[in-house]
Amino acid sequence: MSKYYLYTAEELEEHNSNYIIRSWSFSKVGQFCRNEKAFEMIYIYGYQSTSSASGVSGNAYHEALSSYFKSKQNGIELTLPEVEMIAFQYIDEVPANKWKLQITTPTIAESKIKAIKSTTALLTNFFHEKYKYEDHIAKILDVEISWTGYLTINGVDIPLPCNAVIDLVIETHDGRIIIIDHKSTNAFSSEAELSLAIGKQAMTYVKTYEAHSGLVVDEVWFCQNKYSKNQKGGDQLNMFPVVLSYDTRVLYEDLLYENIKRLIEAVSNPDYVYLINDFDNLVNREELYEFWSKTRLNEIDVFDIDESEVNKEMVAKRHRKIRDSSVNTVSPKIIKHFHNKAASFIKYDLNTTDMTQSQKIEHKLKVTCSADARVAHMFSGFSSDTYLLEVGAGTKISSIRGYNLEIASALNVANVRISKDLKVFEGKSYLQVETGKKKDKFLPWDSTELIGQKVPLGKDNFGETIYWDLENESTPFMLICGAAGSGKSASIISSTEYIKRMEGIDQIIILDPKYEFTSYDSDPKIQVYNDILDIERKVEDLVLEMNNLIKYGEKKKIVIIFDEFADAVANSRKGKDLEIWEDVEIGYYKQSALEILQETAPRVKTKYQKTGTLRSLEENMRIIKQKGRSVGIRGIDATQRASSKVITGDAKVNYSLMICFRVPKAIDSTVVLDDSGAEVLTGMGDGLLKSPEFPDLVRFQSFFYQESAQ
């Protein structure tokens, strides 16, 4: 066992502070040995995170095979169409800023087409030749396992943990333990290349899995799947085995150790100079030199460094030293000229050019879709920025909407939202493009935003406060939907805090089946109900109270906040549980002669039978929404479940105001808002609002309440 497992947490923290990276992997070791500067660019500065169509295809293939073998492990055999759907969904969900555009695939649409075509070929090949896997499988031991831990290589305890992902581990019919690695390729590697070079990767997997499982691995198989069709026919899958005899283990472990030792020495030395390999065909040379010059011109904060993977403090000290020494040696003007020259060769990445975001949008539209458009106005919001585009005559706006991913790629964001309707600003119509951005602050709750009985919901990208007017009978009930972490609960809390400070509010009732608002139990202005039966009874009482108010022509301002109403409805009483059963008089028993002579009163005959049916929780809530607005009842219903079974067409009729925070899929957004867009929100209060007061959806940032808020 590695000695580093004996370290305390404090000792490990002190130990790890001496290294730039926090873990090693075979990918990192291989990249370092092939091209040190590319290693620095990718794994330290996080500079390159895009994938070509072939790279995305390979990842989709891995995702599909992972699902196939996990299902097979559970006794379920997936078909080719089912596996293809898994792969295609993966491709469809790759964010716009993760695609690497190239000469052969200059747009994301073309990149997707190529990725789908290659993935289809890979999966078809697999299903035709999967017997090369399955004929040997007696038992599937593990699928797509990820493990991080300390290893001992060549008798030496490696001072950084290894991070490895293993595709498939099987036990064969003759009891051998075999690791299988899936590879997608355009051409098979030569046997000489595999025999001499693949052993170090095999040994990384072996040491990792043996440490993880305690089992002894007998062989590692590398299965290459070639998506380009063989001219003369023949197999498309090539299974290359590495048999792990004692001598083979010792040989490959020794070779692996040499490479790891070089990497460890480099990342432990803050003054180490990472060399450029100009003959590395797997890295774009222009990107490498553009990166080199960028490190000489910029502060560390312009790089997207992942602090969970890299010691940023150590990198910052090293970066500052290198940059200052370079500037003292070479004029910054010369370095910048070199940077611009290198960037000019990267034809399909606008992030390397000195352009504003507005200029990138205009350039992308002109070059990619020949659209004449100019960014006339730009507004910076809390969670997103808004660009108002002035579209030239002869340009179809619908064509621009089809290039939303191209715009996102140009701006280096995951996605953009283009409004369905035009935005009228200062008397002129514009096409509105919204792009999310990294959250650097919350929109603080502010008591001064409260005006009468208007509930401040948040601010739009134009700086205007968005309100829910409780005095407006056209917007009595509001629906809020959003996934976990989207800001739904924070928005409800913010609204509750505003409502309880209003004049003229008679009752605030919180129906909270998930116990998320128990902090309001002690608030004398608010009644909180958690148990489902208590919620049902309270809603029944509210219906009676509402009917009395209607009967006597009175009004009462009651605000009902119902969190996770869909779960409450699902768990409430239904069917026979709502039946009312009582003892009912059905006559009298026949009297005997003696009872008649004694003038005894006849005995009543009863029968226990159904006498009626209570209304369900869902029905009572619907009645309140249909009739409650006229007597002053207002309400918020919230749910995580954006399902058409929950939010039906009939139910949506009762909500004139609808808010959708981030949801997983476009269909979820459509269920709530009748339009997509909520799937590209950034979370943490970034929302879309639909209201009769606005012609189009409004993107806004909700307020965030803290106890210290005034």
XYZ file of C-alpha atoms in Angstrom:
710
model
C 0.000 0.000 0.000
C 1.238 3.490 -0.835
C 2.693 5.410 2.114
C 0.508 8.405 1.201
C -2.560 6.577 2.526
C -0.975 6.885 5.991
C -0.821 10.695 5.785
C -3.301 12.776 7.757
C -5.537 15.254 5.928
C -3.281 18.117 7.052
C -0.142 16.284 5.901
C -1.712 15.539 2.515
C -2.743 19.174 2.072
C 0.792 20.317 2.827
C 2.219 17.621 0.537
C -0.095 18.455 -2.401
C 0.712 22.166 -2.182
C 4.102 21.347 -3.714
C 2.592 20.259 -7.047
C 0.936 22.266 -9.802
C -1.545 19.519 -10.737
C -3.618 17.570 -8.205
C -3.588 14.169 -9.955
C -2.031 12.311 -12.861
C -3.591 10.146 -15.554
C -2.270 8.274 -18.551
C -3.638 11.046 -20.811
C -1.619 13.644 -18.912
C 1.533 11.518 -18.931
C 1.173 10.770 -22.645
C 0.576 14.425 -23.532
C 3.537 15.581 -21.422
C 5.921 13.125 -23.072
C 4.687 14.017 -26.564
C 4.534 17.815 -26.206
C 5.247 19.531 -22.899
C 3.860 22.907 -23.964
C 0.596 21.291 -25.065
C 0.407 19.605 -21.640
C 0.821 22.999 -19.980
C -1.827 24.547 -22.243
C -4.442 21.813 -21.776
C -3.945 20.418 -18.285
C -2.623 23.450 -16.378
C -4.208 26.468 -18.051
C -7.374 24.658 -19.195
C -6.908 26.422 -22.508
C -8.241 23.800 -24.897
C -11.581 22.227 -24.040
C -13.223 21.857 -27.453
C -13.720 18.622 -29.391
C -13.797 17.989 -33.117
C -16.648 16.048 -34.711
C -14.494 12.904 -34.524
C -13.777 13.505 -30.838
C -17.467 14.005 -30.041
C -18.286 10.884 -32.043
C -15.783 8.856 -30.022
C -17.253 10.137 -26.742
C -20.798 9.354 -27.916
C -19.662 5.840 -28.873
C -18.219 5.334 -25.375
C -21.430 6.648 -23.795
C -23.541 4.247 -25.847
C -21.343 1.217 -25.108
C -21.350 2.081 -21.414
C -25.170 1.992 -21.416
C -25.166 -1.235 -23.464
C -22.896 -3.151 -21.096
C -24.517 -1.737 -17.938
C -27.877 -2.961 -19.228
C -26.373 -6.317 -20.176
C -24.919 -6.593 -16.674
C -28.506 -6.302 -15.382
C -29.846 -8.865 -17.834
C -31.249 -6.373 -20.362
C -30.205 -6.525 -24.030
C -30.383 -3.128 -25.737
C -31.070 -3.009 -29.477
C -29.111 -0.986 -32.035
C -31.813 1.749 -32.316
C -31.897 2.108 -28.508
C -28.125 2.455 -28.302
C -28.118 4.920 -31.221
C -30.647 7.117 -29.410
C -28.327 7.271 -26.377
C -25.412 8.318 -28.576
C -27.444 10.850 -30.569
C -28.762 12.435 -27.360
C -25.167 12.808 -26.150
C -24.207 14.564 -29.395
C -27.270 16.807 -29.239
C -26.441 17.915 -25.683
C -22.837 18.959 -26.396
C -22.796 22.739 -25.698
C -22.018 25.083 -28.557
C -18.737 26.276 -27.020
C -17.424 22.692 -26.774
C -17.374 22.065 -30.549
C -14.107 22.585 -32.398
C -14.834 23.999 -35.831
C -12.454 23.013 -38.623
C -11.996 23.531 -42.363
C -14.095 20.471 -43.222
C -16.721 21.312 -40.576
C -16.887 25.125 -40.322
C -20.313 25.151 -38.598
C -21.781 23.278 -35.639
C -24.564 21.907 -37.827
C -21.989 20.332 -40.156
C -19.983 19.083 -37.162
C -23.087 17.392 -35.741
C -23.868 15.734 -39.070
C -20.338 14.338 -39.275
C -20.417 13.189 -35.627
C -23.760 11.417 -36.114
C -22.550 9.755 -39.317
C -19.344 8.478 -37.665
C -21.180 7.332 -34.534
C -23.750 5.441 -36.602
C -20.931 3.612 -38.393
C -19.189 2.779 -35.091
C -22.340 1.364 -33.478
C -23.295 -0.593 -36.612
C -19.806 -2.113 -36.635
C -20.126 -2.987 -32.961
C -23.451 -4.782 -33.374
C -22.155 -6.740 -36.384
C -19.025 -7.878 -34.548
C -19.916 -7.680 -30.851
C -19.355 -11.438 -30.621
C -15.662 -10.507 -30.324
C -16.602 -9.218 -26.870
C -19.524 -11.395 -25.907
C -18.170 -14.848 -26.873
C -15.672 -14.499 -24.022
C -17.915 -12.996 -21.310
C -18.915 -15.247 -18.432
C -19.570 -12.280 -16.139
C -19.410 -8.494 -16.470
C -17.557 -7.245 -13.388
C -17.490 -3.465 -13.909
C -18.560 -0.897 -16.497
C -17.204 2.659 -16.855
C -15.654 2.880 -13.398
C -13.782 5.995 -12.312
C -11.152 5.647 -9.579
C -8.701 8.057 -7.994
C -5.997 6.918 -5.593
C -2.292 6.564 -4.886
C -0.334 3.883 -6.745
C 3.044 2.232 -6.357
C 4.789 1.959 -9.741
C 8.083 0.103 -10.163
C 8.393 -0.104 -6.373
C 8.055 3.691 -5.949
C 5.098 5.399 -4.242
C 3.924 8.028 -6.763
C 3.341 11.284 -4.824
C 0.216 12.292 -6.784
C -3.009 10.253 -7.003
C -3.844 8.570 -10.286
C -7.192 9.299 -11.913
C -8.387 6.631 -14.343
C -11.612 5.634 -16.099
C -11.892 1.987 -17.167
C -14.413 1.102 -19.870
C -15.179 -2.565 -19.178
C -13.937 -5.413 -16.973
C -15.039 -8.999 -17.608
C -14.438 -12.486 -16.306
C -14.046 -15.058 -19.100
C -15.381 -18.605 -19.172
C -11.962 -19.911 -18.145
C -11.754 -17.537 -15.151
C -9.444 -14.822 -16.558
C -9.963 -11.182 -15.486
C -9.752 -8.920 -18.539
C -9.915 -5.138 -18.904
C -11.321 -3.972 -22.260
C -10.738 -0.459 -23.592
C -12.895 0.853 -26.476
C -11.200 2.999 -29.107
C -12.692 4.654 -32.184
C -10.387 5.395 -35.082
C -10.236 6.316 -38.756
C -7.520 3.716 -39.422
C -6.192 0.715 -37.506
C -2.861 1.156 -35.723
C -0.059 -1.085 -36.891
C 0.729 -4.164 -34.818
C 4.224 -2.816 -34.162
C 2.809 0.462 -32.827
C 0.376 -1.354 -30.542
C 2.918 -3.907 -29.309
C 5.538 -1.328 -28.390
C 3.461 1.616 -27.161
C 0.197 0.328 -25.727
C 1.722 -1.484 -22.741
C 2.143 1.664 -20.617
C -1.560 2.479 -20.926
C -2.428 -1.144 -20.161
C -0.285 -1.065 -17.012
C -1.993 2.141 -15.837
C -5.381 0.417 -16.095
C -4.056 -2.742 -14.417
C -2.508 -0.991 -11.419
C -5.628 1.142 -11.022
C -8.135 -1.701 -11.195
C -6.139 -4.009 -8.962
C -5.923 -1.257 -6.332
C -9.653 -0.590 -6.713
C -10.927 -4.186 -6.668
C -8.248 -6.354 -5.080
C -8.453 -8.700 -8.083
C -5.506 -9.713 -10.264
C -5.857 -8.737 -13.937
C -4.710 -11.308 -16.484
C -5.017 -9.359 -19.748
C -5.914 -5.967 -21.231
C -7.679 -5.851 -24.597
C -7.719 -2.749 -26.760
C -10.650 -2.907 -29.192
C -10.291 -0.499 -32.111
C -13.487 0.273 -34.045
C -12.852 1.838 -37.464
C -15.671 4.134 -38.610
C -14.285 4.440 -42.166
C -15.351 1.467 -44.287
C -12.697 -0.989 -45.471
C -12.270 -0.839 -49.239
C -11.944 -4.635 -49.496
C -14.450 -5.467 -46.796
C -13.261 -7.348 -43.732
C -13.586 -6.750 -40.012
C -14.167 -3.251 -38.647
C -13.236 -4.222 -35.068
C -9.674 -5.136 -34.168
C -9.141 -6.679 -30.714
C -5.499 -6.400 -29.585
C -4.650 -8.295 -26.361
C -1.858 -7.482 -23.901
C -1.128 -10.699 -21.959
C 0.275 -9.858 -18.541
C 2.983 -12.356 -17.726
C 5.401 -11.520 -14.881
C 8.092 -10.312 -17.287
C 5.598 -8.231 -19.290
C 4.357 -6.525 -16.122
C 7.893 -5.658 -15.024
C 8.804 -4.308 -18.474
C 5.733 -2.089 -18.921
C 5.799 -0.897 -15.316
C 9.405 0.201 -15.753
C 8.569 2.082 -18.974
C 5.539 3.726 -17.363
C 7.547 4.810 -14.327
C 10.098 6.649 -16.469
C 7.350 8.771 -18.004
C 5.596 9.449 -14.687
C 8.910 10.403 -13.056
C 9.527 13.061 -15.722
C 6.027 14.478 -15.260
C 6.286 14.589 -11.457
C 9.644 16.371 -11.631
C 8.161 19.021 -13.943
C 4.967 19.756 -11.978
C 6.876 19.993 -8.690
C 9.269 22.615 -10.063
C 7.661 26.096 -10.386
C 10.550 27.202 -12.622
C 10.255 24.322 -15.074
C 10.151 25.435 -18.726
C 7.696 23.403 -20.807
C 9.139 22.886 -24.294
C 7.220 23.131 -27.572
C 7.321 20.162 -29.930
C 6.785 21.653 -33.388
C 6.446 18.174 -34.906
C 3.467 17.050 -32.815
C 0.741 16.469 -35.422
C -1.948 15.898 -32.778
C -1.926 19.525 -31.574
C -2.728 22.642 -33.581
C 0.617 24.480 -33.793
C -1.106 27.843 -34.272
C -3.117 27.346 -31.075
C 0.048 26.393 -29.217
C 1.919 29.554 -30.208
C -1.156 31.708 -29.630
C -1.307 30.227 -26.118
C 2.414 30.841 -25.567
C 2.101 34.519 -26.442
C -1.086 34.865 -24.402
C 0.765 33.738 -21.258
C 3.287 36.533 -21.872
C 0.658 39.259 -22.284
C -2.147 38.532 -19.833
C -2.877 38.128 -16.156
C -3.655 34.651 -14.848
C -7.378 35.438 -14.446
C -8.037 35.475 -18.206
C -7.417 31.716 -18.313
C -10.097 29.199 -17.413
C -8.085 27.326 -14.773
C -9.935 24.557 -12.934
C -8.874 24.894 -9.285
C -10.177 21.400 -8.499
C -7.511 20.029 -10.877
C -4.748 22.626 -10.606
C -2.968 24.523 -7.797
C -3.882 27.960 -9.125
C -1.866 29.833 -6.498
C 1.307 28.043 -7.552
C 0.523 28.620 -11.234
C -0.119 32.334 -10.578
C 3.288 32.837 -8.967
C 5.001 31.000 -11.811
C 2.930 32.830 -14.439
C 3.769 36.248 -13.023
C 7.486 35.455 -12.999
C 7.508 34.148 -16.590
C 5.408 37.035 -17.918
C 7.503 39.740 -16.257
C 10.797 38.220 -17.407
C 9.475 37.924 -20.993
C 8.262 41.530 -21.072
C 11.647 42.716 -19.766
C 13.416 40.750 -22.486
C 11.111 41.336 -25.462
C 8.946 44.383 -26.160
C 5.231 43.711 -25.354
C 4.378 45.265 -28.725
C 6.423 42.572 -30.491
C 4.802 39.787 -28.422
C 1.326 41.150 -29.194
C 2.128 41.308 -32.895
C 3.288 37.683 -32.728
C 0.080 36.758 -30.819
C -2.115 38.353 -33.485
C -0.160 36.620 -36.230
C -0.578 33.208 -34.554
C -4.280 33.855 -33.908
C -4.862 34.824 -37.533
C -4.098 31.240 -38.586
C -6.819 29.859 -36.312
C -9.618 30.503 -38.780
C -12.518 28.973 -36.876
C -12.000 30.242 -33.323
C -13.060 33.839 -32.745
C -11.995 33.619 -29.085
C -8.363 34.107 -30.128
C -9.055 37.475 -31.792
C -9.182 40.931 -30.245
C -12.894 41.480 -30.872
C -15.737 42.522 -28.610
C -18.651 40.141 -28.126
C -20.808 42.372 -30.347
C -18.216 42.262 -33.119
C -18.031 38.460 -32.866
C -21.814 38.189 -33.317
C -21.734 40.452 -36.379
C -18.749 38.625 -37.868
C -20.282 35.185 -37.365
C -23.604 36.217 -38.927
C -21.962 37.821 -41.934
C -19.461 35.020 -42.614
C -21.493 31.945 -41.662
C -25.030 32.735 -42.775
C -24.510 35.797 -44.965
C -26.855 37.787 -42.738
C -26.687 41.557 -42.657
C -27.066 42.353 -38.943
C -25.589 44.891 -36.577
C -25.580 44.927 -32.770
C -27.268 48.246 -32.027
C -27.494 47.915 -28.229
C -25.969 45.697 -25.552
C -27.255 45.338 -21.969
C -25.449 43.544 -19.163
C -27.642 41.663 -16.682
C -26.845 39.601 -13.606
C -27.076 36.171 -15.242
C -27.129 37.049 -18.924
C -26.361 39.740 -21.461
C -28.816 40.999 -24.059
C -27.844 42.070 -27.561
C -30.356 43.944 -29.722
C -29.679 43.251 -33.399
C -30.685 45.603 -36.174
C -31.344 43.322 -39.143
C -30.724 44.664 -42.617
C -33.282 44.619 -45.430
C -33.374 41.356 -47.347
C -32.191 39.233 -44.411
C -34.651 36.652 -43.125
C -34.848 36.758 -39.358
C -35.815 33.068 -39.293
C -32.444 32.226 -40.859
C -30.624 33.977 -38.008
C -32.597 31.995 -35.430
C -31.317 28.814 -37.040
C -27.741 29.846 -36.269
C -28.125 30.260 -32.506
C -25.431 27.626 -31.868
C -23.018 29.363 -34.249
C -23.478 32.597 -32.304
C -22.930 30.714 -29.031
C -19.736 29.189 -30.410
C -18.449 32.616 -31.435
C -19.128 33.986 -27.935
C -17.695 30.873 -26.224
C -20.878 30.151 -24.272
C -22.906 26.945 -24.055
C -25.987 28.350 -25.770
C -27.900 31.504 -26.593
C -31.587 32.303 -26.607
C -33.119 34.258 -29.492
C -36.545 35.686 -28.666
C -39.520 34.505 -30.678
C -40.862 38.059 -30.992
C -39.012 41.275 -31.745
C -38.059 43.632 -28.934
C -39.254 47.212 -29.245
C -36.686 49.570 -27.736
C -36.840 53.360 -28.049
C -39.530 53.030 -30.702
C -37.631 50.630 -32.944
C -37.842 46.837 -33.402
C -34.798 44.635 -32.813
C -34.003 40.936 -32.765
C -33.119 40.071 -29.185
C -30.222 37.678 -28.475
C -29.557 36.621 -24.879
C -26.403 34.884 -23.735
C -25.696 33.454 -20.290
C -22.550 34.297 -18.384
C -20.721 33.203 -15.277
C -22.480 34.227 -12.075
C -20.291 36.657 -10.172
C -22.908 37.910 -7.691
C -26.495 37.529 -6.515
C -29.224 40.122 -6.919
C -29.664 41.186 -3.286
C -33.134 41.405 -1.777
C -34.043 45.048 -1.186
C -37.026 46.153 0.908
C -37.141 49.498 -0.934
C -38.281 47.668 -4.097
C -41.662 46.977 -2.457
C -44.476 49.193 -3.781
C -47.964 48.709 -2.295
C -49.109 45.182 -3.037
C -46.740 44.668 -5.950
C -44.392 41.742 -5.243
C -40.912 42.419 -6.705
C -39.820 39.233 -8.527
C -36.462 40.401 -9.874
C -34.842 42.581 -12.512
C -34.694 42.104 -16.266
C -31.571 42.702 -18.352
C -32.638 46.292 -18.950
C -32.486 47.066 -15.231
C -36.265 47.229 -14.786
C -37.905 45.582 -11.775
C -40.467 42.879 -12.613
C -43.547 42.789 -10.355
C -46.447 40.493 -9.505
C -49.358 42.800 -8.692
C -51.651 41.233 -6.075
C -54.301 43.869 -6.770
C -54.519 42.901 -10.427
C -57.350 40.383 -10.809
C -55.992 39.305 -14.212
C -52.878 37.783 -12.567
C -54.126 36.150 -9.342
C -52.167 32.905 -9.475
C -48.559 32.240 -10.411
C -46.883 28.973 -11.452
C -43.156 28.517 -10.745
C -41.179 25.619 -12.146
C -37.484 24.775 -12.018
C -35.037 21.960 -11.415
C -32.933 21.586 -8.274
C -30.464 24.464 -7.979
C -32.347 26.633 -10.452
C -33.404 29.231 -7.867
C -37.048 28.208 -7.451
C -37.024 28.001 -3.635
C -34.973 31.193 -3.290
C -37.522 33.014 -5.446
C -40.417 31.762 -3.283
C -38.624 32.873 -0.098
C -37.952 36.298 -1.605
C -41.624 36.718 -2.552
C -42.764 35.512 0.885
C -40.574 38.093 2.616
C -42.031 40.876 0.481
C -45.632 39.693 0.994
C -45.375 39.515 4.790
C -44.215 43.143 4.851
C -47.235 44.358 2.850
C -50.146 46.269 4.303
C -53.593 44.733 3.851
C -52.591 41.037 3.739
C -54.954 39.091 6.014
C -53.438 35.590 5.814
C -50.288 33.964 4.439
C -50.548 30.181 4.190
C -47.621 27.979 3.204
C -48.373 24.410 2.152
C -45.002 22.693 2.373
C -45.063 18.883 1.954
C -41.253 18.681 1.652
C -40.527 20.632 4.853
C -38.377 23.262 3.111
C -40.028 26.291 4.749
C -40.121 25.175 8.402
C -38.239 28.347 9.373
C -41.564 30.195 8.996
C -43.283 28.033 11.654
C -42.531 30.601 14.330
C -43.637 33.599 12.277
C -46.965 34.863 13.689
C -48.017 36.232 10.273
C -47.668 32.869 8.485
C -49.388 29.490 8.855
C -47.292 26.511 7.689
C -48.722 23.037 6.984
C -46.476 20.060 6.186
C -48.366 16.814 6.749
C -50.393 15.836 3.697
C -53.609 15.298 5.687
C -53.202 18.692 7.350
C -52.716 20.247 3.906
C -55.869 18.562 2.583
C -57.964 19.706 5.562
C -56.638 23.260 5.344
C -57.493 23.464 1.641
C -61.013 22.123 2.416
C -61.386 24.878 5.026
C -60.212 27.465 2.516
C -62.898 26.359 0.064
C -65.563 26.768 2.790
C -64.158 30.170 3.743
C -64.102 31.255 0.100
C -67.713 30.184 -0.431
C -68.807 32.161 2.635
C -67.000 35.253 1.379
C -68.755 34.893 -1.970
C -72.109 34.296 -0.290
C -71.906 37.437 1.852
C -70.151 39.628 -0.753
C -67.026 40.098 1.330
C -63.334 40.169 0.423
C -60.236 38.971 2.246
C -56.638 39.087 0.984
C -55.316 35.529 1.456
C -52.035 34.418 -0.157
C -51.506 30.653 -0.558
C -47.943 29.480 -1.270
C -47.985 25.814 -2.295
C -44.480 24.368 -2.747
C -44.113 21.070 -4.643
C -47.851 20.899 -5.242
C -47.397 18.085 -7.768
C -45.909 15.776 -5.115
C -48.647 16.735 -2.665
C -51.353 15.945 -5.208
C -49.662 12.633 -6.030
C -49.554 11.637 -2.331
C -53.018 12.915 -1.404
C -56.107 10.763 -0.903
C -57.817 9.458 -4.017
C -60.555 7.066 -5.036
C -61.951 5.000 -2.164
C -59.933 6.978 0.397
C -62.263 9.929 -0.274
C -65.479 7.969 0.243
C -67.623 8.896 3.265
C -69.055 5.857 5.113
C -71.627 6.174 7.924
C -74.256 4.180 9.825
C -77.551 5.026 8.107
C -81.081 4.247 9.458
C -82.863 1.912 7.022
C -85.912 0.965 9.158
C -86.836 -0.877 12.333
C -86.522 -4.409 13.545
C -89.798 -6.391 13.777
C -91.115 -6.422 17.364
C -92.023 -9.533 19.289
C -95.484 -9.977 20.932
C -93.969 -9.349 24.352
C -92.314 -6.094 23.150
C -95.675 -4.958 21.736
C -97.534 -5.777 25.012
C -94.853 -3.940 27.011
C -95.009 -1.019 24.544
C -91.260 -1.137 24.027
C -89.901 1.354 21.506
C -88.922 -0.360 18.219
C -85.183 -0.854 17.664
C -83.636 1.121 14.813
C -82.068 -0.925 12.021
C -78.847 0.666 10.565
C -76.482 -0.133 7.761
C -72.875 1.016 7.297
C -72.827 2.431 3.798
C -71.287 5.064 1.536
C -73.019 8.412 1.957
C -70.875 10.659 -0.210
C -67.414 11.494 -1.549
C -64.996 14.181 -0.433
C -63.407 16.387 -3.053
C -59.749 15.613 -3.755
C -56.940 18.042 -2.976
C -56.472 18.705 -6.691
C -60.179 19.460 -7.169
C -60.310 21.809 -4.172
C -57.267 23.727 -5.434
C -58.884 24.031 -8.855
C -62.079 25.432 -7.291
C -60.053 28.013 -5.355
C -58.320 29.156 -8.531
C -61.551 29.346 -10.489
C -63.533 31.317 -7.910
C -60.990 32.747 -5.454
C -59.749 35.736 -7.409
C -63.002 37.647 -6.962
C -62.763 37.540 -3.152
C -59.048 38.395 -2.911
C -57.350 34.989 -2.827
C -53.927 34.932 -4.496
C -51.455 32.068 -4.825
C -48.116 30.651 -5.901
C -47.846 27.014 -6.991
C -44.334 25.597 -7.411
C -42.963 22.286 -8.670
C -39.807 20.666 -9.996
C -41.791 18.381 -12.286
C -42.300 20.097 -15.632
C -44.446 17.264 -16.950
C -47.564 17.533 -19.088
C -49.153 15.010 -16.707
C -48.656 17.483 -13.864
C -49.059 20.801 -15.677
C -51.969 19.914 -17.926
C -53.636 22.229 -20.395
C -56.657 22.554 -18.095
C -54.417 23.433 -15.135
C -52.470 26.085 -17.073
C -55.701 27.983 -17.782
C -55.716 29.021 -14.119
C -52.190 30.477 -14.217
C -51.912 33.775 -16.030
C -48.405 34.339 -14.677
C -45.790 31.623 -15.249
C -42.110 31.519 -14.314
C -39.681 28.851 -15.428
C -36.176 28.635 -14.038
C -33.619 26.244 -15.511
C -35.020 22.852 -16.572
C -33.184 19.878 -18.140
C -34.828 19.817 -21.567
C -36.496 22.090 -24.103
C -39.720 20.050 -23.855
C -39.915 20.904 -20.128
C -39.689 24.596 -20.956
C -42.397 24.182 -23.604
C -44.746 22.481 -21.118
C -44.532 25.474 -18.763
C -44.104 28.445 -21.106
C -45.303 27.103 -24.476
C -41.827 27.978 -25.730
C -38.305 26.635 -25.362
C -35.520 28.612 -23.722
C -35.510 27.642 -20.040
C -33.161 24.745 -20.815
C -30.338 27.223 -21.610
C -30.675 29.317 -18.445
C -27.687 29.530 -16.115
C -29.452 28.562 -12.866
C -29.385 30.248 -9.438
C -32.291 32.597 -10.148
C -31.934 33.097 -13.912
C -35.542 32.797 -15.121
C -38.085 33.356 -17.882
C -41.448 34.948 -17.136
C -44.643 34.733 -19.160
C -47.301 37.311 -18.347
C -50.236 39.001 -20.109
C -48.443 42.267 -19.301
C -45.591 41.451 -21.729
C -45.815 40.451 -25.404
C -42.868 38.026 -25.180
C -41.053 36.013 -22.547
C -39.002 38.184 -20.197
C -35.625 37.015 -18.966
C -34.893 38.183 -15.451
C -32.799 37.531 -12.350
C -34.764 36.828 -9.185
C -33.958 38.466 -5.864
C -31.964 36.540 -3.261
C -33.038 37.022 0.357
C -30.613 36.777 3.275
C -31.391 37.120 6.978
C -29.302 40.292 7.113
C -31.439 41.943 4.387
C -33.222 45.114 5.457
